[in-house]
Short mmCIF file of C-alpha atoms in Angstrom, two decimals:
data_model
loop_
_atom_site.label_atom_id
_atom_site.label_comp_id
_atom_site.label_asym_id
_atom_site.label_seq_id
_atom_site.Cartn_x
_atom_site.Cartn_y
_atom_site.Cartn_z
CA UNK A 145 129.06 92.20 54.45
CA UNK A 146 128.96 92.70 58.12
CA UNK A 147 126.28 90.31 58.90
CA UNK A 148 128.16 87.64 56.66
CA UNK A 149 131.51 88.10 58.78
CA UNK A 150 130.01 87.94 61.78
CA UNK A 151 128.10 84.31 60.75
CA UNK A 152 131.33 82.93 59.43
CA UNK A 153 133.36 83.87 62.97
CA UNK A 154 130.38 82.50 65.03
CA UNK A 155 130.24 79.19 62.71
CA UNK A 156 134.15 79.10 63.44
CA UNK A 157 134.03 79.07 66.58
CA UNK A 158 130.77 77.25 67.79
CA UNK A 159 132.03 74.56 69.46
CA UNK A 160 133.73 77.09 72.01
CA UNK A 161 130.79 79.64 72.04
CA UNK A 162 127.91 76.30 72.81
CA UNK A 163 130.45 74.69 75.76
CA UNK A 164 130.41 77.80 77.71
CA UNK A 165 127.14 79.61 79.77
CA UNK A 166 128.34 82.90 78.06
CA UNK A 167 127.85 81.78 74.95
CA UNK A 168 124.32 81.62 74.66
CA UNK A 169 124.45 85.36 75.78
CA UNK A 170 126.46 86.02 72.58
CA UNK A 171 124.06 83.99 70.27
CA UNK A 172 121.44 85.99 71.52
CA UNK A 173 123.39 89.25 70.97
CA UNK A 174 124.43 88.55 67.57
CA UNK A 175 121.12 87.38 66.56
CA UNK A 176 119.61 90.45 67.84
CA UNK A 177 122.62 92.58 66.07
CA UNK A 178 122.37 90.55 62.50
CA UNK A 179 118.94 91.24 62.42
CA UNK A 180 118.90 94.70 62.62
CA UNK A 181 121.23 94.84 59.72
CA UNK A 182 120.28 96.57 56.45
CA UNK A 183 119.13 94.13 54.14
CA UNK A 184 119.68 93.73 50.35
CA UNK A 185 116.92 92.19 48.66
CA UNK A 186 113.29 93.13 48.31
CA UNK A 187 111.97 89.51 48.38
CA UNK A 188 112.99 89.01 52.16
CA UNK A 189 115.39 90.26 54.94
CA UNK A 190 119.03 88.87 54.97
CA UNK A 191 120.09 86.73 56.56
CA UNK A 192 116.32 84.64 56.24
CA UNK A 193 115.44 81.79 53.86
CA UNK A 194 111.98 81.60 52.91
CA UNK A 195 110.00 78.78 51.96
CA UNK A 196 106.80 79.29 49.73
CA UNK A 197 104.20 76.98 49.83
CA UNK A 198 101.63 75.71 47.32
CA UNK A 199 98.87 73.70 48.24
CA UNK A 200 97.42 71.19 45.48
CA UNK A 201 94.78 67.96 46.49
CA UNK A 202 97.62 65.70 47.00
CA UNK A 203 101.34 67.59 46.96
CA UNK A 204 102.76 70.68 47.69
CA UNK A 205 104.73 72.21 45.57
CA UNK A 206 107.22 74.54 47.61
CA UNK A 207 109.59 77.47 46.44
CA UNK A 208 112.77 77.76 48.31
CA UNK A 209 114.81 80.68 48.67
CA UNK A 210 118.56 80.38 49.98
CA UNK A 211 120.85 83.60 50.10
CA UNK A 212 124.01 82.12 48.93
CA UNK A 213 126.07 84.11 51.11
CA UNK A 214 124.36 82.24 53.99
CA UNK A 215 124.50 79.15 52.29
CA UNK A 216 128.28 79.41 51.39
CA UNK A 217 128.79 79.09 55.06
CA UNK A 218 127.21 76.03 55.75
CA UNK A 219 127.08 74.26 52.73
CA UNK A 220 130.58 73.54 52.00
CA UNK A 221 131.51 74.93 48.73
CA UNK A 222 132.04 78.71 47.13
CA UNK A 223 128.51 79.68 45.79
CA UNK A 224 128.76 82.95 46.66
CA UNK A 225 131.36 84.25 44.06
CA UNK A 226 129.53 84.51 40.72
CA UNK A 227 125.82 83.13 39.46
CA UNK A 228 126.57 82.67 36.32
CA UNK A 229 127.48 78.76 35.82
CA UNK A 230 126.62 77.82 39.22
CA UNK A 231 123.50 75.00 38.83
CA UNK A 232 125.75 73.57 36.32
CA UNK A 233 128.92 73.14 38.47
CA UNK A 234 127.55 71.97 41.73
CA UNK A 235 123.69 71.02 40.65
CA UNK A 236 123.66 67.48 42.10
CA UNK A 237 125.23 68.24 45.09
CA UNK A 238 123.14 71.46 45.59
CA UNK A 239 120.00 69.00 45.13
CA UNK A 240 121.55 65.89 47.53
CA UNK A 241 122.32 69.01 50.38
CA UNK A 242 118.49 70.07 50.07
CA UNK A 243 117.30 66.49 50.17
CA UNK A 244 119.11 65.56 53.24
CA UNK A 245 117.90 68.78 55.23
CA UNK A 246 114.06 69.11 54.01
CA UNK A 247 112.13 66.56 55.62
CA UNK A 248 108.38 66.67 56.00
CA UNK A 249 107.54 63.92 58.09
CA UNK A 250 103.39 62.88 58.75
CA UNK A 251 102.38 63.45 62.28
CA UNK A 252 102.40 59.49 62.74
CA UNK A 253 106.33 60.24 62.21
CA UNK A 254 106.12 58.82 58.49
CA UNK A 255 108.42 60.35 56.00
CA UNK A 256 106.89 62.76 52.81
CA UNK A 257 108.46 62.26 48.75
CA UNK A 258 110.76 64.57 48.55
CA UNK A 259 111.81 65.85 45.05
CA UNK A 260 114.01 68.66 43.94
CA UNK A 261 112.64 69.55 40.20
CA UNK A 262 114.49 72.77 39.62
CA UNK A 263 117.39 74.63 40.87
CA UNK A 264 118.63 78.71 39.31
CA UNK A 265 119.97 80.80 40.88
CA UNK A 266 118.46 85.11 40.87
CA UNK A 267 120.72 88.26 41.41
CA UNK A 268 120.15 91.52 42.04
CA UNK A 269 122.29 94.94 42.55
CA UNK A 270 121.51 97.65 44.10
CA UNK A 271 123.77 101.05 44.46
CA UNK A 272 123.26 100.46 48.91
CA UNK A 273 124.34 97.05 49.41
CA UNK A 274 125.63 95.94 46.04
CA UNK A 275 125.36 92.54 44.51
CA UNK A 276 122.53 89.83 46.50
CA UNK A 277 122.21 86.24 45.15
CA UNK A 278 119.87 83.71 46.64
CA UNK A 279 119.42 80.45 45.40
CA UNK A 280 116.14 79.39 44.23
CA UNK A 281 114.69 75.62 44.03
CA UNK A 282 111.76 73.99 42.80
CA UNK A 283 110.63 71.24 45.23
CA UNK A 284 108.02 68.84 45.51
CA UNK A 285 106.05 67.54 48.78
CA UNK A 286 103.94 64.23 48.51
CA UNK A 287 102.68 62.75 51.30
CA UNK A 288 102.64 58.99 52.20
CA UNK A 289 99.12 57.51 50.56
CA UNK A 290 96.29 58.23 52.67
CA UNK A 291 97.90 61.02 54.65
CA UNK A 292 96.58 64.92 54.46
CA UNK A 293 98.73 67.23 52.92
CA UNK A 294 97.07 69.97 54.96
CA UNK A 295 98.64 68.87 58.42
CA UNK A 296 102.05 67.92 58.83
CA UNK A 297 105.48 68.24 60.51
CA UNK A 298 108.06 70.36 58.70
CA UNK A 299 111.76 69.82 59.35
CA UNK A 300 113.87 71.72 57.37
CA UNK A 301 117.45 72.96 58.69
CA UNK A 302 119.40 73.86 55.57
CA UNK A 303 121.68 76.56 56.46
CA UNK A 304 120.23 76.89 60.17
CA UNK A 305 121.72 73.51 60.97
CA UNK A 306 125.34 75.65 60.59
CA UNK A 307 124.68 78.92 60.66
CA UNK A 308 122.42 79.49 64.02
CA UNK A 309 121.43 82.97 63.37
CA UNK A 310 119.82 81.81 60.36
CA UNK A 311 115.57 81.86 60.13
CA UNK A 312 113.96 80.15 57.72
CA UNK A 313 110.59 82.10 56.69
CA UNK A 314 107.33 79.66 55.70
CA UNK A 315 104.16 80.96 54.00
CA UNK A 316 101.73 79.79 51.88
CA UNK A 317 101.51 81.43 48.55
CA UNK A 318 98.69 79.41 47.04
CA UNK A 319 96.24 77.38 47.82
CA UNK A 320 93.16 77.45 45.74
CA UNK A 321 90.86 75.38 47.81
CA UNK A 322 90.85 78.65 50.67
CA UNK A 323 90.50 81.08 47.91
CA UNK A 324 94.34 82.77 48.10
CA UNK A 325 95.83 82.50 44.32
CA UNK A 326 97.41 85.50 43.76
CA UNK A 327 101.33 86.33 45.65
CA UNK A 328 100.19 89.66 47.17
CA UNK A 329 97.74 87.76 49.56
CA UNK A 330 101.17 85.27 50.49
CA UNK A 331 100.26 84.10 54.41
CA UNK A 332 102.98 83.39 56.55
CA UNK A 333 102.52 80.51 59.02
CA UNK A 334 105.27 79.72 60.80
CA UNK A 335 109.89 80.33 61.38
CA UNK A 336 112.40 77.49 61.83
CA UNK A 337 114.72 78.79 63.71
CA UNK A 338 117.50 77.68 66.76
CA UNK A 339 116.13 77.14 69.89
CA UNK A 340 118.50 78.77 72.00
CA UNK A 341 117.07 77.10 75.42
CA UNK A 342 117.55 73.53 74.31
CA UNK A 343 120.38 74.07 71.63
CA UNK A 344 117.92 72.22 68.96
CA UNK A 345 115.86 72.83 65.72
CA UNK A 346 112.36 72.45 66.21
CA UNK A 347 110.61 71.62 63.13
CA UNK A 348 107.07 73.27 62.70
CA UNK A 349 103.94 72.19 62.61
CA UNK A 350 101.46 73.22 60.08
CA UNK A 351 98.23 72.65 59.84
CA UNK A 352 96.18 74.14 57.44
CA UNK A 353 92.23 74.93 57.38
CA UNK A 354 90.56 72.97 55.10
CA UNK A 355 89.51 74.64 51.78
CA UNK A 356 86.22 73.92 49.45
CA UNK A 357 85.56 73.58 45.48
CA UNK A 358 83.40 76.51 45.81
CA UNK A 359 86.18 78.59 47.81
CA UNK A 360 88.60 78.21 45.03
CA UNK A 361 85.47 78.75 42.33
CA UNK A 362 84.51 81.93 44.40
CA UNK A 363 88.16 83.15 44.34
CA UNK A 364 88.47 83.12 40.20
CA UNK A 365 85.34 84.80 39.80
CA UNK A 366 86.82 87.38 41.86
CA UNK A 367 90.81 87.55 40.26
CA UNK A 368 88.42 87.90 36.54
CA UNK A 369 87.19 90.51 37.69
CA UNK A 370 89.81 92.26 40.14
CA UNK A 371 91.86 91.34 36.31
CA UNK A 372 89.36 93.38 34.08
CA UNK A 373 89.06 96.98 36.79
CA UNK A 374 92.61 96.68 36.73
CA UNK A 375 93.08 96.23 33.38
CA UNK A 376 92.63 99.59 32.10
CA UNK A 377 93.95 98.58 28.32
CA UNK A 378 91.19 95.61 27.64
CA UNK A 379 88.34 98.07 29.32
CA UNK A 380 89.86 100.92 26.78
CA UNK A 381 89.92 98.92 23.57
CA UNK A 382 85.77 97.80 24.40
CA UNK A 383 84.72 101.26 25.14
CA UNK A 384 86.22 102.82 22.20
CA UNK A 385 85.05 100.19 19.53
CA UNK A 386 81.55 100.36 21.51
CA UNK A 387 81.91 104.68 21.10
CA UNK A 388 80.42 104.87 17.04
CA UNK A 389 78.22 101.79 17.75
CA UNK A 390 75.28 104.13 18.03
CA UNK A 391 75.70 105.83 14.86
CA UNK A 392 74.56 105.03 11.32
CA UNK A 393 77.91 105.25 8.88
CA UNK A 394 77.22 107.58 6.09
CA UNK A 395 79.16 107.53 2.45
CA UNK A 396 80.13 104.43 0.30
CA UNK A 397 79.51 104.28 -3.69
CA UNK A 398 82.49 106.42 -4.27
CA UNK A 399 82.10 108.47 -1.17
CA UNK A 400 84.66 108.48 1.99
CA UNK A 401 82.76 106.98 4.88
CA UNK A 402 82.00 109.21 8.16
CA UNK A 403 79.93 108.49 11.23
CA UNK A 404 76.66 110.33 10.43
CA UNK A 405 73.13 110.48 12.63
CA UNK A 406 72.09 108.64 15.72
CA UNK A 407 70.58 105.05 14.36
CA UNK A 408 68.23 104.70 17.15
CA UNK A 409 67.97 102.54 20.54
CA UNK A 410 67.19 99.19 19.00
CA UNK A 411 70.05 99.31 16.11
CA UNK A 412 72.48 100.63 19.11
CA UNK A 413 72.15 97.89 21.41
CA UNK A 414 71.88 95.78 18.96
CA UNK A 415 75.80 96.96 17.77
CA UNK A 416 76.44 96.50 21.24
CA UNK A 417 75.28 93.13 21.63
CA UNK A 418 77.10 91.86 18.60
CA UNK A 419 80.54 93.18 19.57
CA UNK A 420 80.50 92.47 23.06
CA UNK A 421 78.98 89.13 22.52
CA UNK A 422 82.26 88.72 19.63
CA UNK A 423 84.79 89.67 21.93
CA UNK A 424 83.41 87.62 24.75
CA UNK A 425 83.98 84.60 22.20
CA UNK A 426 87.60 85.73 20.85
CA UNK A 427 89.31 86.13 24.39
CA UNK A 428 86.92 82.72 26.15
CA UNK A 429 88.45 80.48 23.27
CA UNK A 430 92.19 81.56 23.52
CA UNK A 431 91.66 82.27 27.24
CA UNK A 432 91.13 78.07 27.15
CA UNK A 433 93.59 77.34 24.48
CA UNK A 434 96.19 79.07 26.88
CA UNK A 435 95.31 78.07 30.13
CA UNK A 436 95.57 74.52 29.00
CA UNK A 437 99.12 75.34 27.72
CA UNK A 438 98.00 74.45 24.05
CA UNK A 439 98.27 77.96 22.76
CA UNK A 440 101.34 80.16 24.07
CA UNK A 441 102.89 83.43 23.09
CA UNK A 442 105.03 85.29 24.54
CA UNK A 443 104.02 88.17 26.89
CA UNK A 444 105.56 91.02 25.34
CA UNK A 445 103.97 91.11 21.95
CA UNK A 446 101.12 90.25 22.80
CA UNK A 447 100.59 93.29 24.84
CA UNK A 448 101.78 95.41 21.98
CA UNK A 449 99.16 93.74 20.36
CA UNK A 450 96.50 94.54 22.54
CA UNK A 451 98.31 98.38 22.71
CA UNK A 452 97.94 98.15 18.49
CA UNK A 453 93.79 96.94 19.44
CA UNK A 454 93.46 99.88 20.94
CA UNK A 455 95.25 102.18 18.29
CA UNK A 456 92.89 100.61 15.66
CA UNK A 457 90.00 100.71 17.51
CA UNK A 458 90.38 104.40 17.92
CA UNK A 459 91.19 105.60 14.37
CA UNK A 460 87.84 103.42 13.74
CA UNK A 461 85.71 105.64 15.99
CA UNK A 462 87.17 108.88 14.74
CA UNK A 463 86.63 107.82 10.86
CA UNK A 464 85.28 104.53 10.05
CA UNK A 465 87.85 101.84 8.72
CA UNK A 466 85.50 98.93 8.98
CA UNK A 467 82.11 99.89 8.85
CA UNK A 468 79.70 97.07 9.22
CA UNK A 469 82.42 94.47 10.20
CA UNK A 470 82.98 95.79 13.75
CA UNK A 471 82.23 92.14 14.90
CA UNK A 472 84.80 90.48 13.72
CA UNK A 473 87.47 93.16 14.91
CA UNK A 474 86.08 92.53 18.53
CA UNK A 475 86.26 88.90 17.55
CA UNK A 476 89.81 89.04 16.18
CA UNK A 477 91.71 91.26 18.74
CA UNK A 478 89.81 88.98 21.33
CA UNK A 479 91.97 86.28 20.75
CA UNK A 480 94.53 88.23 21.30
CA UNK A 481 92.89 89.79 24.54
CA UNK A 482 92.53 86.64 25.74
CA UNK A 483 95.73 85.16 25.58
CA UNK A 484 97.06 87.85 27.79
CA UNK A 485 94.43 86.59 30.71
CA UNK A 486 95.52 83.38 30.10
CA UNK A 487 98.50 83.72 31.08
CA UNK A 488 96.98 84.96 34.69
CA UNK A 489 95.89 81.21 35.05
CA UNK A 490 99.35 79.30 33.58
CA UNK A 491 101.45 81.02 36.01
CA UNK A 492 98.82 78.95 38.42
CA UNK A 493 99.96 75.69 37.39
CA UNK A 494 96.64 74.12 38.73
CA UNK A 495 95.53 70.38 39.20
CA UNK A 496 93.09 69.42 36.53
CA UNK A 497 89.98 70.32 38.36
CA UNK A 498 90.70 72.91 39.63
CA UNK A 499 92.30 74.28 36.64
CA UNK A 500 88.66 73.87 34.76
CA UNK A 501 86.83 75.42 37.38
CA UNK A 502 89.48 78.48 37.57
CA UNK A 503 89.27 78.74 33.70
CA UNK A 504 84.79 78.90 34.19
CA UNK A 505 85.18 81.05 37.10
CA UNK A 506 87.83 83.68 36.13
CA UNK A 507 85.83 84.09 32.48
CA UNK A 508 82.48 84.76 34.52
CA UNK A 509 84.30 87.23 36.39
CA UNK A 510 85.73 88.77 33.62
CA UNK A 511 82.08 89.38 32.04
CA UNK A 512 80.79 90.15 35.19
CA UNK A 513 82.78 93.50 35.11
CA UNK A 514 82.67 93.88 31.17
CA UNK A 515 79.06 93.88 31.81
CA UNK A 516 79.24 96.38 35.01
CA UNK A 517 81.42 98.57 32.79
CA UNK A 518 79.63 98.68 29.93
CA UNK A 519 76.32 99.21 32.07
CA UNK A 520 76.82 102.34 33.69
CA UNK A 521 78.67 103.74 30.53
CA UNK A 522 76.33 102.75 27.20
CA UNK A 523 73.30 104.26 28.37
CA UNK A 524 74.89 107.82 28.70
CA UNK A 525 76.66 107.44 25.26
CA UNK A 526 73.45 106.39 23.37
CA UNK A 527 71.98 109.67 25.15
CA UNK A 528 74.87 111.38 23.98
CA UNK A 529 74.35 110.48 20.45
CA UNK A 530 71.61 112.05 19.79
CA UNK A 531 73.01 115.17 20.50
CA UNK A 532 75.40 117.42 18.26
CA UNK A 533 77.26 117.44 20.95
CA UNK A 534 78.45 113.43 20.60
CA UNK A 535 80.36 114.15 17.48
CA UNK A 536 83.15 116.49 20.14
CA UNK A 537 83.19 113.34 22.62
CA UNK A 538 83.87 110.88 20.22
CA UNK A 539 86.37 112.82 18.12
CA UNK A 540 87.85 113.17 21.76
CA UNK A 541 87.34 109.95 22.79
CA UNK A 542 89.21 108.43 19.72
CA UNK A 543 92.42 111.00 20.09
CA UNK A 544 92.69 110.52 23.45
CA UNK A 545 92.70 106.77 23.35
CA UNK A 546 94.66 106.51 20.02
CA UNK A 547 97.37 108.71 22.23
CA UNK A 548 97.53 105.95 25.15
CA UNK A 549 97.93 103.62 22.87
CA UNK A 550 100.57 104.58 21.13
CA UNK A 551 102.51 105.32 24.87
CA UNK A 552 101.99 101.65 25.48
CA UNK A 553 103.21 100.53 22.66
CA UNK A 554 106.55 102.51 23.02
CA UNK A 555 106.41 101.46 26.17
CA UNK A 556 106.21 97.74 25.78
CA UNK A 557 108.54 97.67 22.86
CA UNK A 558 111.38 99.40 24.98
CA UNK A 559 110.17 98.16 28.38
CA UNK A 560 110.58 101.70 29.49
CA UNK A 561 107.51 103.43 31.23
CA UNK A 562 106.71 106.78 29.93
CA UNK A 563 105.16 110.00 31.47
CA UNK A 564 102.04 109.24 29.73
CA UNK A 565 100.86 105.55 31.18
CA UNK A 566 102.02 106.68 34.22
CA UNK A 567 99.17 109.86 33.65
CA UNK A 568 96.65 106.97 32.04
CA UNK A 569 96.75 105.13 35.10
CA UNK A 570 96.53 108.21 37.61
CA UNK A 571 93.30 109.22 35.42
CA UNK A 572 92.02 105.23 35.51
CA UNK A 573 91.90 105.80 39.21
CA UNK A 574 89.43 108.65 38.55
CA UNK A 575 87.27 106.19 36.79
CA UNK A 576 84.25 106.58 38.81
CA UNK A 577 84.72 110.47 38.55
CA UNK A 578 84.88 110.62 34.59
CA UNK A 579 81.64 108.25 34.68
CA UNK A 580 79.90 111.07 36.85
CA UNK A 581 80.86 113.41 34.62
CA UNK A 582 79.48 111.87 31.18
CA UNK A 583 76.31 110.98 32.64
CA UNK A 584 75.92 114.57 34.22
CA UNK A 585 76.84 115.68 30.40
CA UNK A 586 74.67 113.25 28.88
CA UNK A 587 71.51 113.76 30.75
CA UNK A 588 71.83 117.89 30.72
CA UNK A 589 72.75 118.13 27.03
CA UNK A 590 69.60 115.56 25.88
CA UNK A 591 67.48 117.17 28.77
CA UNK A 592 68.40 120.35 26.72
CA UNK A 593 67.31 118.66 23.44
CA UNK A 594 63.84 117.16 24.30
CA UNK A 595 63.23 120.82 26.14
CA UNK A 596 63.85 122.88 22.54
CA UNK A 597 62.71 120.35 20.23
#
């Protein structure tokens, strides 16, 4: 890579380039040059670390990512050649080289715990620039006792402290106290970089606003239900379970079952009551059981579970399978609803507290929208049921879910997207549109009713 030779030559030669007034002219020109270069990873620009921040009550616990070709450069030893086997070869000394250039220091000057939990090491390729590894490590900042662990001093000069064209990038990723939990909303405050001027490092000062309880409460009610309008499979599996529950089920004693009359308002919200109030029990107990770490499956089957849900769910509304027992269903594919928005909160890794409250706060904001949902959408289907009309939309209903999820469950047993999620979620975006529509159907086609009857 260009911007690698160029860092190596400079690093070479430093001592000549830093004794001579030209040289700072050169520094300045290669830094501008470097970091115009294309870069080849999506996570952040070559030749930049970046340092990710999470706050807790009494630590932070910081991500730090090194591009090994930088680090190769300054650190001593070939890293740069291959991933595989890497932590394992040169693991200690990777961790003593990070411990000796991260040091948060108090603003009284008093040193921070410093901790390196986890080292690996992440590649990617790309046709453009090829192969980019970066080295990432798990590290933990306590403060001395009594100190905040909003406001410190930051030096870090891995790399930098070698290779002066290097910038180390800090943000805070997390920090549940001022309501930001989620990576897209990661704030950067601050670059360690050379100062060319003085020749020296400056380390940076953070200081961070102070958060609340009810902040960080706020923000999980909002992720629940920013988790549920998103999540277009959960919403799909509840609407089409709730799409018979107005309906009386005719045959038995012999007799196939079918969906048969309209079974009037109070036995329809009365369906609807019982299986919302099911599956709000299923997914709150493993949504618990998993954020606590006590229950934990894998991610990929249980979202072919939740694509089966919906599969079932569907054949139920076009021809009853469990009449009488819909309950229970909701109940059962609940749990496994539930252990998919658990994993929302593990990947948190909150403090005890705060872990509760998230787990309270991101179920309310999951029934918050359930409940939104399901309010401007029941009331048109119970009008639609008494219509010979609602037999078409449900019939519809049922094939057109039963064909999504079947797509997502090819899709998340090959991990390949298909042309048809990619058309479910260009037609989820419509939501508000399709609503429109069924209550302009609804209303028209029982207005039409009442008027000839």
């Amino acid at each position: 890579m260009v911007a690698t030779n160029l860092t190596d030559l400079f690093v070479k030669q430093r001592p000549y380039f830093i004794s001579r007034p030209s040289g700072w002219l050169m520094i300045f020109l290669l830094s501008v040059l470097v970091s115009g270069l294309p870069t080849t990873s999506s996570a952040h620009p070559m030749p930049n670390s970046v340092v990710l921040l999470n706050i807790h009550t009494d630590r932070i616990d910081a991500e730090v990512q090194i591009p090994l070709n930088e680090l190769q450069a300054a650190f001593g030893h070939t890293v740069n050649d291959s991933s595989a086997g890497l932590v394992a070869r040169l693991g200690p000394q990777l961790k003593a080289y990070l411990l000796q250039h991260i040091r948060p220091k108090s603003t009284d000057d008093r040193p921070w715990i410093v901790s390196v939990d986890g080292l690996a090491v992440h590649e990617t390729r790309n046709p453009i620039n090829g192969v980019y590894r970066e080295l990432i490590a798990q590290v933990r900042l306590t403060p001395p006792v009594g100190e905040p662990v909003r406001r410190f001093v930051f030096h870090y000069d891995a790399v930098l402290h070698q290779v002066v064209t290097h910038k180390i990038l800090v943000s805070v990723r997390q920090d549940w106290a001022r309501g930001q939990v989620a990576d897209e909303q990661t704030a950067q405050v601050g670059v360690i970089e050379l100062d060319i001027v003085n020749n020296r490092i400056l380390p940076l000062p953070i200081s961070l606003e102070s958060g609340s309880v009810w902040m960080g409460f706020q923000s999980m009610i909002t992720l629940g239900m920013r988790h549920i309008s998103d999540g277009t499979d959960h919403l799909l599996f509840l609407l089409v379970l709730l799409l018979p529950a107005p309906l009386l089920v005719s045959g038995g004693s012999g007799q196939r079952f079918d969906w048969g009359r309209f079974g009037g308002v109070r036995y329809s919200l009365k369906q609807l009551v019982s299986i919302v109030t099911a599956f709000t029990l299923g997914h709150s107990l493993t949504l618990l059981l998993g954020s606590l770490g006590w229950l934990r499956l894998p991610s990929q089957p249980v979202e072919i579970l939740i694509a089966i849900s919906i599969l079932v769910s569907a054949i139920h509304a076009f021809r009853p399978l469990f009449p009488g027992r819909e309950p229970w269903v909701a109940a059962g594919f609940g749990l496994v609803h539930g252990l998919a928005f658990a994993s929302i909160l593990a990947n948190l890794q909150l403090d005890t507290v705060p872990m509760a409250l998230s787990i309270l706060g991101f179920n309310l904001g999951i029934e918050l929208m359930q409940l939104v949902v399901i309010g401007l959408t029941i009331p048109w289907l119970i009008l639609l049921s008494q219509t010979a009309l609602y037999s078409a939309v449900r019939i519809s209903g049922a094939v057109l879910a039963g064909v999504a999820a079947l797509a997502w469950v090819i899709e998340r047993v090959s991990g390949n997207a298909n042309g048809v999620t990619e058309l479910i979620e260009h037609v989820a975006n419509g939501a508000p549109w399709l609503l429109l529509g069924l209550a302009l159907l609804a209303v028209m086609t029982w207005g039409r009713l009442r008027a000839s009857a």
